Backbone as numpy.savetxt, mean C-alpha at the origin, in Angstrom:
# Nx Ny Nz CAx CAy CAz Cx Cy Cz
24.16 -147.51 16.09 23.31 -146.36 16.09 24.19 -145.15 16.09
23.93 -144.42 15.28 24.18 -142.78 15.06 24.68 -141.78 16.61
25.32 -141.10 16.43 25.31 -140.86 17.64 24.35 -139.27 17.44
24.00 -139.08 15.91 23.17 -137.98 16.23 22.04 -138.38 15.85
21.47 -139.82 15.65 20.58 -140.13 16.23 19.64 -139.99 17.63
20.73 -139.49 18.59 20.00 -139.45 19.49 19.85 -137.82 20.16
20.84 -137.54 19.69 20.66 -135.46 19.58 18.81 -134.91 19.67
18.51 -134.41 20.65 17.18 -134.22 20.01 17.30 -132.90 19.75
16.34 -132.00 18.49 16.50 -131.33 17.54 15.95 -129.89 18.90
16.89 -128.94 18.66 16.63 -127.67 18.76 15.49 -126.71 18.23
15.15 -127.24 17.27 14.12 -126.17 16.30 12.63 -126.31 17.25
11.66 -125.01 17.02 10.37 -124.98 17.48 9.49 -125.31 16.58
8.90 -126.45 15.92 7.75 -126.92 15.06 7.06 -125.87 15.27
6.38 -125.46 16.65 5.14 -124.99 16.32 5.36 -123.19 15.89
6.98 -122.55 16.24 6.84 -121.34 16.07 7.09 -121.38 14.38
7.52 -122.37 13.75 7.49 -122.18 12.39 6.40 -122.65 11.46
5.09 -123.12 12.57 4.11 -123.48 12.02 3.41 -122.19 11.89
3.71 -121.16 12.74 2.88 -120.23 13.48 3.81 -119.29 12.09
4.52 -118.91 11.78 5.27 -118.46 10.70 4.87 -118.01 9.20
4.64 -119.97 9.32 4.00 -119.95 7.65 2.70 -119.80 7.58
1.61 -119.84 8.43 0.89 -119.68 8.71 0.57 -117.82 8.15
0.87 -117.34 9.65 1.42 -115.97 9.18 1.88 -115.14 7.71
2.92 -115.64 7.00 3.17 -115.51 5.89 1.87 -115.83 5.10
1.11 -116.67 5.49 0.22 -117.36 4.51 -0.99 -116.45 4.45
-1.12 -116.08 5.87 -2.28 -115.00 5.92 -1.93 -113.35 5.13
-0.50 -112.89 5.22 -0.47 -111.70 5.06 -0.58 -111.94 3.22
0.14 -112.94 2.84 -0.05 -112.82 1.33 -1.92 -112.91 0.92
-2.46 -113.07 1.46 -3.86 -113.38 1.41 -4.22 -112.05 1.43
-3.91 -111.55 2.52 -4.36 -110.14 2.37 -3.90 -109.38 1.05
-2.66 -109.49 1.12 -2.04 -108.77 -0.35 -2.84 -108.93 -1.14
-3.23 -110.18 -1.69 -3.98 -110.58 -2.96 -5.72 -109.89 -2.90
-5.91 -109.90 -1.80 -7.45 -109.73 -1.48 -7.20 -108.18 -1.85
-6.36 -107.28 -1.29 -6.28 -106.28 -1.29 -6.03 -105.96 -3.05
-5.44 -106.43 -3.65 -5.49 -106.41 -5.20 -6.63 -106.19 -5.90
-7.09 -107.64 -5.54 -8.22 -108.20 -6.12 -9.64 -106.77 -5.87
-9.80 -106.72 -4.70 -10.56 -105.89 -4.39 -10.30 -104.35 -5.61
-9.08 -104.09 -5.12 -8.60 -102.62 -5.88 -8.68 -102.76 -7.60
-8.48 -104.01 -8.17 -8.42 -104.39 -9.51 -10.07 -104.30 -9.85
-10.62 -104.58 -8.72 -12.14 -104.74 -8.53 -12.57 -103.25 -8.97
-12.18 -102.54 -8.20 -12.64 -101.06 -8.24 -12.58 -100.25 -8.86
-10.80 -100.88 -9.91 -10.40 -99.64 -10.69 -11.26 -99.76 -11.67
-11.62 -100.45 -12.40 -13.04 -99.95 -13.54 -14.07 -98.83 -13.30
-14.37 -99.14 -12.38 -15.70 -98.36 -11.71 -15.19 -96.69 -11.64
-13.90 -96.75 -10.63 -13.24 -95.35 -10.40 -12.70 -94.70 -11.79
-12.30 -95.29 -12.91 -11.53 -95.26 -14.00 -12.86 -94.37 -14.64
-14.35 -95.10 -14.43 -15.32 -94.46 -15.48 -15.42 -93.19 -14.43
-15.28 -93.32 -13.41 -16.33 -91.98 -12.74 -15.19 -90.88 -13.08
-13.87 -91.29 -12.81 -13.28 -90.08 -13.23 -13.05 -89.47 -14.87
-13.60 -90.42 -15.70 -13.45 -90.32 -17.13 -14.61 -88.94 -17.56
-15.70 -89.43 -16.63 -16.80 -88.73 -16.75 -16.76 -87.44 -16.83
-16.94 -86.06 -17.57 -16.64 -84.76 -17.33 -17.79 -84.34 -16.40
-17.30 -82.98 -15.56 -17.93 -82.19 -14.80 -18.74 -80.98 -15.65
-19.83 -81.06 -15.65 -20.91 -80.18 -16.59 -21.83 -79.14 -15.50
-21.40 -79.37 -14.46 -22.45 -78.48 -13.51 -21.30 -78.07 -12.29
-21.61 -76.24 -11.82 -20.79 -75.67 -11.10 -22.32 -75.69 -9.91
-22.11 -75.31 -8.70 -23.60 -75.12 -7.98 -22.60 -73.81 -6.99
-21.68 -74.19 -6.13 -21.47 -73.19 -5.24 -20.68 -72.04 -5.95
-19.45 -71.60 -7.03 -19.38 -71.05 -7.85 -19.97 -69.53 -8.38
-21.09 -69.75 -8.78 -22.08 -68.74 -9.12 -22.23 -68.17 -8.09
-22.47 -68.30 -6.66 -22.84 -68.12 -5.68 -22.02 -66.98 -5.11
-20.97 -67.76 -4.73 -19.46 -67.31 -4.53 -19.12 -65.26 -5.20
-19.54 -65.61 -6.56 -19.13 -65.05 -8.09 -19.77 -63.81 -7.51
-21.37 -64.10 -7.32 -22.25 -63.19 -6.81 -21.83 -62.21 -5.97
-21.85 -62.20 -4.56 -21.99 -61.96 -3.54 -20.32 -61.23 -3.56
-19.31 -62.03 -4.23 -17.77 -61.10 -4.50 -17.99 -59.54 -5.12
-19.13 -59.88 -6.11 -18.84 -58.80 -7.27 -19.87 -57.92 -6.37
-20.78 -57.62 -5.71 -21.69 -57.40 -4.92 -21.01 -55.81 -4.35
-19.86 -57.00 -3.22 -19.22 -56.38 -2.17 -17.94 -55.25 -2.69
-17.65 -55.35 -4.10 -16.67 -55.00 -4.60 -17.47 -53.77 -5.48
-19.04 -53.96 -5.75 -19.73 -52.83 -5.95 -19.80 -52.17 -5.23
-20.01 -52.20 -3.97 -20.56 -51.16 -3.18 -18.68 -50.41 -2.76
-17.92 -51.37 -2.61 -16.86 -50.98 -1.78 -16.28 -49.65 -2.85
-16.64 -49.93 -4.59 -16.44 -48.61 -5.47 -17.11 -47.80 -5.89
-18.62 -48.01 -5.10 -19.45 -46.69 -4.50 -19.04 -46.26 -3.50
-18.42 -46.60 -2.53 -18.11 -46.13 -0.76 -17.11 -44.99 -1.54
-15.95 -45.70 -2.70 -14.74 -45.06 -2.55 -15.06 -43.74 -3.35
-16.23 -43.73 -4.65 -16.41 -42.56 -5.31 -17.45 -41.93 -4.65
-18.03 -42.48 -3.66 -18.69 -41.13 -2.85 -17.73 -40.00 -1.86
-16.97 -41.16 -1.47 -16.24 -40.37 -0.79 -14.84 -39.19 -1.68
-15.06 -39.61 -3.00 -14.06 -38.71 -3.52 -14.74 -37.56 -3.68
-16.51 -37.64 -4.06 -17.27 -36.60 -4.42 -17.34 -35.68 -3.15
-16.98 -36.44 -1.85 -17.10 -35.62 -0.77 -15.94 -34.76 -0.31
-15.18 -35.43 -0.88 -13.55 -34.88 -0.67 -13.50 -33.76 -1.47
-14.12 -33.94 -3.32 -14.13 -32.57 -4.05 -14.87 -31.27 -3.65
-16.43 -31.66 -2.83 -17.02 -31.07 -2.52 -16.27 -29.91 -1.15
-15.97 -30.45 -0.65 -15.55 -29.79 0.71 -14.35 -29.11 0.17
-13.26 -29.47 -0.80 -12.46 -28.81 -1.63 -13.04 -27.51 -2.41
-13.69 -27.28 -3.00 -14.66 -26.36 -3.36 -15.15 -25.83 -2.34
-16.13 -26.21 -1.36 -16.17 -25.31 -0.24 -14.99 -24.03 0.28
-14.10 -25.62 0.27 -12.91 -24.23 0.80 -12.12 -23.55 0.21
-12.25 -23.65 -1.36 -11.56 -22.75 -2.26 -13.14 -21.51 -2.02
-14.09 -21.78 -2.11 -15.14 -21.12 -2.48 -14.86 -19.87 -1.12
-15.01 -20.11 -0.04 -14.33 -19.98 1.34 -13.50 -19.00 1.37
-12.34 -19.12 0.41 -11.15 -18.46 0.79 -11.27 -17.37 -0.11
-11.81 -17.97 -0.99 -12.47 -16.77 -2.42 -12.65 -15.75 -1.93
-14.47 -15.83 -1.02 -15.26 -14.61 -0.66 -14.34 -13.98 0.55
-13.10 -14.73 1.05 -12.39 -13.70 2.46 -11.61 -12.96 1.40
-10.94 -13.46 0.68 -10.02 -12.41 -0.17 -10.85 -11.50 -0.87
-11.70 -11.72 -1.21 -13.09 -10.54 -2.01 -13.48 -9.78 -0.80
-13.99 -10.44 0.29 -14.18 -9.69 1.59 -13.10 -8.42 2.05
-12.01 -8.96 1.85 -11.17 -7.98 2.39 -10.79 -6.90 1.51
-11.16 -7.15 0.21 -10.42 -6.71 -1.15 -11.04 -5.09 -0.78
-12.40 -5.29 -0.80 -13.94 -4.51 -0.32 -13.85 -3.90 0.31
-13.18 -4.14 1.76 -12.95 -3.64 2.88 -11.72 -2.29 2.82
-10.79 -3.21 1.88 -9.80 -2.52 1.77 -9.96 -1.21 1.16
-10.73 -1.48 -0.27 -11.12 -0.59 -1.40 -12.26 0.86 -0.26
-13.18 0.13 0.43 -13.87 1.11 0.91 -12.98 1.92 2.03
-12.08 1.36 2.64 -11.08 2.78 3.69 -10.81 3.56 2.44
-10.31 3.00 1.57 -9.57 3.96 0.21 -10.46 4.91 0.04
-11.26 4.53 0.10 -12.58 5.00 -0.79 -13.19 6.38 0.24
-13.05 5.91 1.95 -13.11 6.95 2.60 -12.24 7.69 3.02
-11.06 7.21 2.90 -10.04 8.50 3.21 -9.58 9.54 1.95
-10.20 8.84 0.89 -9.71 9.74 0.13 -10.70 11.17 -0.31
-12.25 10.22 -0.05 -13.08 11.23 0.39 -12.79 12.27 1.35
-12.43 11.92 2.77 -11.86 12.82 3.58 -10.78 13.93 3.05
-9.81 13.38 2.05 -9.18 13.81 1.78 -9.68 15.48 1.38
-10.53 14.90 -0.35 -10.93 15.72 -0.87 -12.39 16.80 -0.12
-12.78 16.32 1.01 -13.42 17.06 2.00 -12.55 18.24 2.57
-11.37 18.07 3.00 -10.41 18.77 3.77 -9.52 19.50 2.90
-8.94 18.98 1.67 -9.12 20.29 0.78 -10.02 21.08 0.25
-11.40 21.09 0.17 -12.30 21.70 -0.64 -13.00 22.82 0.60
-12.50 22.38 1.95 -12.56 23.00 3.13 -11.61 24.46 2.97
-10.21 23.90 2.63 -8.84 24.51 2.88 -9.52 25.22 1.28
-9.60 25.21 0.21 -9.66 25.97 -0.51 -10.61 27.13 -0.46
-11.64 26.63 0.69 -12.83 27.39 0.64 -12.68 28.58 1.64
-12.17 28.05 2.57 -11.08 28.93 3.30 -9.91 30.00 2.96
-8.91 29.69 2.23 -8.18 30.28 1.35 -8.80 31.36 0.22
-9.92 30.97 -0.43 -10.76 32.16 -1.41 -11.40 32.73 -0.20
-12.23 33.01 0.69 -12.54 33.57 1.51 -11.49 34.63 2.06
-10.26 34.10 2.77 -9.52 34.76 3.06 -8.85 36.31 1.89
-8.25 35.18 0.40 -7.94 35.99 -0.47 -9.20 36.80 -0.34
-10.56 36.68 -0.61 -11.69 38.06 -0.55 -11.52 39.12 0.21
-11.39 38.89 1.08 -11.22 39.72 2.23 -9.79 40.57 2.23
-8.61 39.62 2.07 -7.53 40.34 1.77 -7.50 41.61 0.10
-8.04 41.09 -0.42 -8.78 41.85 -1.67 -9.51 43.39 -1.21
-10.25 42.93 -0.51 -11.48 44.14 0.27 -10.58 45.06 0.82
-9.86 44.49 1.52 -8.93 45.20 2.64 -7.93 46.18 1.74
-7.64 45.37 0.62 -6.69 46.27 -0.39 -7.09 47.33 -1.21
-8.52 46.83 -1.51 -9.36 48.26 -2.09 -9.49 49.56 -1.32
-9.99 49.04 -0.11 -10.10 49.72 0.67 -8.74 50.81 1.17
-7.74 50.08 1.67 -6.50 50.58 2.09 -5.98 51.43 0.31
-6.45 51.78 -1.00 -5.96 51.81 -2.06 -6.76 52.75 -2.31
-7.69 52.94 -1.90 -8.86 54.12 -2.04 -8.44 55.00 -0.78
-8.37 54.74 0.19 -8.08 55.77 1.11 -6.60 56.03 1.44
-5.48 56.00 0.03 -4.71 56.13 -0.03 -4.65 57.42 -1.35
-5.46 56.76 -2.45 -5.74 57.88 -3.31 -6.00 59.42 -3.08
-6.86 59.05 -1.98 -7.64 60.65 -1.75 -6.58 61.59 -1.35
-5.83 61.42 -0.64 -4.74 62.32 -0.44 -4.18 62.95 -1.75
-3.90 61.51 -2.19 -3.12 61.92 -3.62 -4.02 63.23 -4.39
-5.43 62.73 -4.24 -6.01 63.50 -5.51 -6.17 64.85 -5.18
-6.18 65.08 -3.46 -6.19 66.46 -3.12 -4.79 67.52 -3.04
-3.91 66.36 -2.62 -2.71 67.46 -3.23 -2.22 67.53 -4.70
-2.89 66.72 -5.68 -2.94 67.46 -6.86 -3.55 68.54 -7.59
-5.03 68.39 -6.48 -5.85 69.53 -6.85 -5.47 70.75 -6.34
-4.77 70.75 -5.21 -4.03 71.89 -4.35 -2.95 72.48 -5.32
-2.26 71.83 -6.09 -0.63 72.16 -6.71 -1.80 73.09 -7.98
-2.65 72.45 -8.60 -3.27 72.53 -10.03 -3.63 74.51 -9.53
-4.36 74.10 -8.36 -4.75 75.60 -8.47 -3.89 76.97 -8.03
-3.20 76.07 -7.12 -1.91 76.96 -6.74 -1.30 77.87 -7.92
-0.93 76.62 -9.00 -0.03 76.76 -9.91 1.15 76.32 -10.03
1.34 75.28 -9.31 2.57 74.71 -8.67 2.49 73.88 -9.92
3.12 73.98 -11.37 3.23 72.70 -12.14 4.03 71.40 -11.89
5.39 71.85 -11.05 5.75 70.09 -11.08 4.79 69.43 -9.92
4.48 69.79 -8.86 3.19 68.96 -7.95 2.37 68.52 -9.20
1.47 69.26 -9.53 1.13 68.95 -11.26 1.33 67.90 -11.95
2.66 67.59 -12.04 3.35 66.69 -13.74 4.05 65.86 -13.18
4.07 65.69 -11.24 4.30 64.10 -11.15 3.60 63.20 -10.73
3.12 62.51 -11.46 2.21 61.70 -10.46 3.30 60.37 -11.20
3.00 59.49 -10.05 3.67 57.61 -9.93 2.66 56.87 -10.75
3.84 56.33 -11.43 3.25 54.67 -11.86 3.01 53.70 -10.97
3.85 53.26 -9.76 3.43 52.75 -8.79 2.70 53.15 -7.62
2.39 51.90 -6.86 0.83 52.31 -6.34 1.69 53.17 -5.03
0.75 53.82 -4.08 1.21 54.92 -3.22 1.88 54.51 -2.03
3.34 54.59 -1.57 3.60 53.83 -0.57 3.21 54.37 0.76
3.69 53.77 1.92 2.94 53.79 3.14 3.75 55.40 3.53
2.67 56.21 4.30 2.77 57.52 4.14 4.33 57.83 5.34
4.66 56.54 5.81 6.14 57.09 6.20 7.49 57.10 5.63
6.88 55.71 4.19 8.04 55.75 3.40 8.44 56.77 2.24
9.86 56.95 1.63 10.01 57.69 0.75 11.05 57.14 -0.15
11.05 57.92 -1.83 11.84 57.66 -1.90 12.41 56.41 -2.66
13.81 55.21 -2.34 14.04 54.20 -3.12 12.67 53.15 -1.90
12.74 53.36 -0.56 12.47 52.88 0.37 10.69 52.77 -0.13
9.99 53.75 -0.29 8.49 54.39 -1.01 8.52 53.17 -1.77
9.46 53.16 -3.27 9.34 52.62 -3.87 9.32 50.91 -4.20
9.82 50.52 -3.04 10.04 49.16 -3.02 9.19 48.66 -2.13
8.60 49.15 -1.36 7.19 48.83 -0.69 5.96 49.27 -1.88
6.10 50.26 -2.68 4.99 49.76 -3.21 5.03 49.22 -4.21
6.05 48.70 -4.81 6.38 47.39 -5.81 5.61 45.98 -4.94
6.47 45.79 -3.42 5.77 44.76 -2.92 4.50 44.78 -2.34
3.49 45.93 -2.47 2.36 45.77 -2.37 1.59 45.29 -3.61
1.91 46.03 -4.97 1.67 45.60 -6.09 1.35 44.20 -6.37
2.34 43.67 -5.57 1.94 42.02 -6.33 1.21 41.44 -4.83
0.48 41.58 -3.93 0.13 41.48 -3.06 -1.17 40.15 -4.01
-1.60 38.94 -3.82 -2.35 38.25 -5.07 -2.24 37.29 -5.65
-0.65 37.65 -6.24 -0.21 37.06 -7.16 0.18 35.64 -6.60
-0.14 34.55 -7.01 0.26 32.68 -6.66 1.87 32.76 -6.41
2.15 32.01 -5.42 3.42 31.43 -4.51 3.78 29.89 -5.19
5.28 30.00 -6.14 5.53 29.53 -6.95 6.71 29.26 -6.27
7.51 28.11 -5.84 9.04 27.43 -6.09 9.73 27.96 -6.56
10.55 29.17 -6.70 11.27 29.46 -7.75 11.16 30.44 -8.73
9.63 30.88 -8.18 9.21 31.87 -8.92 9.85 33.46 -9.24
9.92 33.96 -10.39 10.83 35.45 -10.28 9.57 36.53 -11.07
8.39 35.85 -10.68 7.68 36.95 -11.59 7.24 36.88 -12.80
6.43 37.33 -13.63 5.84 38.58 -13.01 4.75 38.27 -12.23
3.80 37.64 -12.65 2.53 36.80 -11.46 3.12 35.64 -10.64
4.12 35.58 -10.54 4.48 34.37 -9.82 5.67 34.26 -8.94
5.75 34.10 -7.55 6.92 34.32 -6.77 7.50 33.37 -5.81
8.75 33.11 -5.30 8.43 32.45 -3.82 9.67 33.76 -3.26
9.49 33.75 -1.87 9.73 34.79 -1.04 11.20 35.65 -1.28
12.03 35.16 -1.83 13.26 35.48 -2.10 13.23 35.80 -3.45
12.86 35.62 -4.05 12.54 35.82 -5.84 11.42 37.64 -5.48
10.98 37.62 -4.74 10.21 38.44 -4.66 10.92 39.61 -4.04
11.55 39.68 -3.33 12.50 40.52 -2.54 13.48 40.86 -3.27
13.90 40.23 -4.23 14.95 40.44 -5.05 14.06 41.46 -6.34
13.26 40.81 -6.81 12.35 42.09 -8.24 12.14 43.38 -7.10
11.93 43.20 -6.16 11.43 44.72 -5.22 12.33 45.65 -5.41
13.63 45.19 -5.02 14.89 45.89 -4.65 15.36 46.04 -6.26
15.18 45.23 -6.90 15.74 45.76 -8.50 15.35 46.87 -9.13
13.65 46.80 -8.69 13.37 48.21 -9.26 13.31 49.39 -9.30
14.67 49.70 -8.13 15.13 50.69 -7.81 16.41 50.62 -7.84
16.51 49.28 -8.63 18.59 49.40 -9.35 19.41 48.89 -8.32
18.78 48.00 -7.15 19.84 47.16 -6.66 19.67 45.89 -6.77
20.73 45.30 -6.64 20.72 44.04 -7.04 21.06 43.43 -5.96
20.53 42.41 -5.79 20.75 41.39 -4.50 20.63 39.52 -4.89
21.11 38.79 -4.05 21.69 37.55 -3.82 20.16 37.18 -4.01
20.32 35.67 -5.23 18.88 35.45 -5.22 17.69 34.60 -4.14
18.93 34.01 -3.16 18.14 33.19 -2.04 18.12 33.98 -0.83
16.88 32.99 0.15 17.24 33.98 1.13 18.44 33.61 2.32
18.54 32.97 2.24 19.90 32.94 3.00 20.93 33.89 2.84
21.29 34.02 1.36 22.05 35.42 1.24 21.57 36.40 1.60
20.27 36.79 1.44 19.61 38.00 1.57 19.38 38.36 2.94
19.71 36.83 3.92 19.53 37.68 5.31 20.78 38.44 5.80
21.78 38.16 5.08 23.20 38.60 5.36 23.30 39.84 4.34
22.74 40.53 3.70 23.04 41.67 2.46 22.82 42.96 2.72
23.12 42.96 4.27 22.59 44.55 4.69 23.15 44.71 6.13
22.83 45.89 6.50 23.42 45.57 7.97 22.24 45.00 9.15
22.50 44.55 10.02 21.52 43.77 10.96 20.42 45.41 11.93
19.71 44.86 11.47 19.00 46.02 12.78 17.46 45.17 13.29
17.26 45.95 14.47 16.38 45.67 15.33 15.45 45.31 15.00
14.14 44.51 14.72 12.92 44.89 15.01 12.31 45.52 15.88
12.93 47.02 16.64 12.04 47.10 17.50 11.95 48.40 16.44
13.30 48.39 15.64 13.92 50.02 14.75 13.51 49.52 13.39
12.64 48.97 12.91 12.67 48.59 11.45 12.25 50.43 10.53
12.56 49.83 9.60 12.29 50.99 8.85 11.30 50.39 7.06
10.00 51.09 6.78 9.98 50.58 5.39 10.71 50.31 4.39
10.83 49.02 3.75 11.46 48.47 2.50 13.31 47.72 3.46
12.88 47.37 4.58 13.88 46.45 5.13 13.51 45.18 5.18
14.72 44.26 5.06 14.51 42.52 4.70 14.37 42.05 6.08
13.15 41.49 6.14 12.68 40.59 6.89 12.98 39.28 6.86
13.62 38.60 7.89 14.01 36.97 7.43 13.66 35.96 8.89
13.38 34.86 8.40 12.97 33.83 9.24 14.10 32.77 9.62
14.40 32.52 11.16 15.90 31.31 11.08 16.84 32.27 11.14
18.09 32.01 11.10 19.21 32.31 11.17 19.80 32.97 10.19
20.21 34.35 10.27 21.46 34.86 9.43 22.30 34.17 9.01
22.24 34.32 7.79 23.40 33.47 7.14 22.82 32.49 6.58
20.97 31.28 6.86 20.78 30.56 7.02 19.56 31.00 7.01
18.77 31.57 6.70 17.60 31.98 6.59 16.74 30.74 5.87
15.41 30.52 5.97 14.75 29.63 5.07 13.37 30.80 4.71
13.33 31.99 4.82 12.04 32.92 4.34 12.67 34.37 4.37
11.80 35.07 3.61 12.39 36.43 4.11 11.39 37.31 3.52
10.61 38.86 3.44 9.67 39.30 3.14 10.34 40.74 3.45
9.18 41.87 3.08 9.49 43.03 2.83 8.71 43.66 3.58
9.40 44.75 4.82 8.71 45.53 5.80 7.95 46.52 4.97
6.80 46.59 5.42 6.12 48.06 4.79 5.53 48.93 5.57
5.67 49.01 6.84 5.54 49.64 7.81 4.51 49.20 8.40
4.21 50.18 9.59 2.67 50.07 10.36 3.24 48.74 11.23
3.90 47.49 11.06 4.00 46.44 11.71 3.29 45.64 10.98
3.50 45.80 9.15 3.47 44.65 8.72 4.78 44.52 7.76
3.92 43.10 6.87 5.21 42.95 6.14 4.13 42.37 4.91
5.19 42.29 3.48 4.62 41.81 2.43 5.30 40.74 2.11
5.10 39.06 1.55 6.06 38.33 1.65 4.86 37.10 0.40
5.95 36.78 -0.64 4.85 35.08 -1.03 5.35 34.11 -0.13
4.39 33.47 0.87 4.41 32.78 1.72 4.45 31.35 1.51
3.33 30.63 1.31 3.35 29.84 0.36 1.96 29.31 -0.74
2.15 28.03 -0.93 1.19 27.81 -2.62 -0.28 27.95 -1.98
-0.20 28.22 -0.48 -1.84 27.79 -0.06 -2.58 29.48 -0.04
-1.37 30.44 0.52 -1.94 31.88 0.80 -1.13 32.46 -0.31
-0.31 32.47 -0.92 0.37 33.02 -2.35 1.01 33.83 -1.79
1.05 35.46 -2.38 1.61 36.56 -1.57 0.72 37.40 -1.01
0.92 37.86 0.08 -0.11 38.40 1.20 0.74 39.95 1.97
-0.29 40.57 2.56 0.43 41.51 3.01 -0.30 41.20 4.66
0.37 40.77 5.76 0.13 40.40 6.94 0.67 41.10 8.01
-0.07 41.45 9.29 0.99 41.81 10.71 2.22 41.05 11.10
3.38 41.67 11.59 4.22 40.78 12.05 3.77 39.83 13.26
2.80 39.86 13.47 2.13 39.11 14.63 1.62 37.44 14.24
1.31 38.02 13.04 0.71 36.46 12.28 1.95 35.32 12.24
3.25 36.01 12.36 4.50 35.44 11.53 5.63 36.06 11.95
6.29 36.13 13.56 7.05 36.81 14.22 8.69 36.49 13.54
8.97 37.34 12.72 10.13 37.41 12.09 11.43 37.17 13.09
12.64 36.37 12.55 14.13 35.96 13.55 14.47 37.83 13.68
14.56 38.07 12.50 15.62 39.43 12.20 15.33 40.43 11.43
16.69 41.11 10.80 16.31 42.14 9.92 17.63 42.73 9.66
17.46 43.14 8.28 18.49 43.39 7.86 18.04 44.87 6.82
18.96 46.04 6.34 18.91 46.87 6.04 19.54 47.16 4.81
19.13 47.51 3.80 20.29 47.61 2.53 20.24 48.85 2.17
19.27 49.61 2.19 18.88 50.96 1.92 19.98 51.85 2.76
C-alpha cells in the first residue's frame, strides 16, 4: 500500500461545491440580465426612433417670458418719458428765472433812468428859470443904467458942450465906480453875461472862465496867460477886502488856480462858471473867492 494512500486530502468538497455553485448562479444572472436587456432593446430602439411632434410646457414658458420682458420695456420707457419730462421742467424752470431776472433787471434800468431824466428836466427847469430872472435883473440893471447916460447927454446937447455930445460907447455902461481901461473891461464882461460855458471856449458866444478873462483884458490891449493858473499869478496880489473893478478873481491857490472871474464891483463878480449856469454875473457870497490879483 501507497503510503499516500493513506494521506487524507486537505481540500474542502463542500467550499468548492459552494463555489461552483456560486459561479453557476452569477453567470445565470449575467445571461438573464442579457436576455432580459436583448429583450428590451427592440421595444426602447422603436420608442426612441419615434420623433417628438408635440411641445406642451414650452409655449407656456415662451408666454409668460415675453409677457414679463413687455412690461419690464414699458417700466423702462415710462420711466425715460419721466426722466425727459422733469428735464424739461427744469430747463423750462431755469428759462422763466433767467427771463425773470432779465425783467427785473431791465425794469431798475428802466427806473433809474427815468429818474435820471426826471432830475435833469428838474435841473434844466431850474437853470431857465434862473437864466429868466438873471435876464430880468439885467434889463433892469441896463435900463437904470441908461438914464443917466441919456440925461447927461441931454445936459452937454443943450449946454453946447459938443464932445459930451460926440461920445457916446459902444460898450455897455460900466459900474458907476469904474473908469477908464478898468470901465472897460467890466463892461466887456458884463456883455457876455448869457452866453453858454464851453471847455475851452475863447468866444465869441462861448467861454470857460479863463478864456473869458483873457478876451476882457484884450480889449483894452493887454494880453494875458491863457489859463487860470497863470492868470492868478499876472498881477500883483491884493486884498479882497481892497478889490477894485476889472481885478482877477481866482479860486485855489496862486500859482494853481482851477477858476478865476472878473470883479465888477458892488461885491460882485462876472465869471463862465460852468455848462449848467454858463456865464453869470453873481455876489461874491454865492462863490467866496481864494484871492485876487491886479493887472491894471
Amino acid at each position: 500500500m501507497s503510503h499516500t494512500a493513506h494521506i487524507p486530502s486537505h481540500r474542502k468538497p463542500r467550499q468548492r461545491a459552494s463555489k461552483s455553485a456560486l459561479r453557476a448562479g452569477v453567470a445565470g444572472g449575467v445571461l438573464s440580465t442579457i436576455a432580459v436587456a436583448g429583450a428590451a432593446g427592440p421595444a426602447q430602439a422603436e420608442a426612441q426612433a419615434e420623433p417628438v411632434t408635440q411641445t406642451i410646457e414650452m409655449p407656456t414658458i415662451t408666454a409668460g417670458l415675453s409677457a414679463a420682458v413687455a412690461a419690464s420695456a414699458e417700466a423702462t420707457q415710462q420711466i425715460a418719458l419721466d426722466l425727459e419730462a422733469q428735464a424739461h421742467e427744469a430747463a423750462a424752470a431755469k428759462s422763466a428765472a433767467k427771463e425773470a431776472k432779465k425783467a427785473k433787471a431791465e425794469a431798475v434800468r428802466k427806473a433809474e433812468a427815468k429818474k435820471k431824466a426826471e432830475a435833469a428836466a428838474k435841473a434844466r427847469a431850474e437853470a431857465e428859470a434862473q437864466e429868466r430872472a438873471e435876464r430880468a435883473s439885467r434889463t433892469a440893471e441896463r435900463t437904470t443904467l441908461s438914464a443917466p447916460s441919456s440925461s447927461t447927454a441931454s445936459t452937454g446937447s443943450s449946454s453946447g458942450n459938443s464932445t459930451a455930445a460926440s461920445a457916446p460907447s459902444a460898450a455897455p455902461a460900466p459900474s458907476s465906480n469904474a473908469s477908464g481901461s478898468a470901465g472897460a473891461i467890466v463892461a466887456f464882461a458884463k456883455a457876455q453875461v448869457g452866453d453858454a460855458y464851453v471847455a475851452g471856449g475863447t468866444g465869441p458866444n462861448a467861454w470857460d472862465c479863463s478864456g473869458l478873462v483873457q478876451a476882457a483884458y484884450r480889449s483894452v490891449g493887454i494880453d494875458l496867460p491863457r489859463v487860470s493858473q497863470a492868470q492868478s499869478t499876472a498881477g500883483t496880489q491884493v486884498s479882497l477886502s481892497n478889490l477894485q473893478p476889472g481885478d482877477i478873481l481866482y479860486w485855489g491857490a496862486a500859482g494853481s488856480a482851477y477858476h478865476v472871474a472878473i470883479y465888477v464891483g458892488g461885491g460882485q463878480f462876472v465869471g463862465a462858471q460852468n455848462s449848467s449856469t454858463g456865464t453869470v454875473q453873481r455876489s461874491m457870497d454865492y462863490d467866496r473867492p481864494t484871492g485876487a490879483v491886479r493887472v491894471l
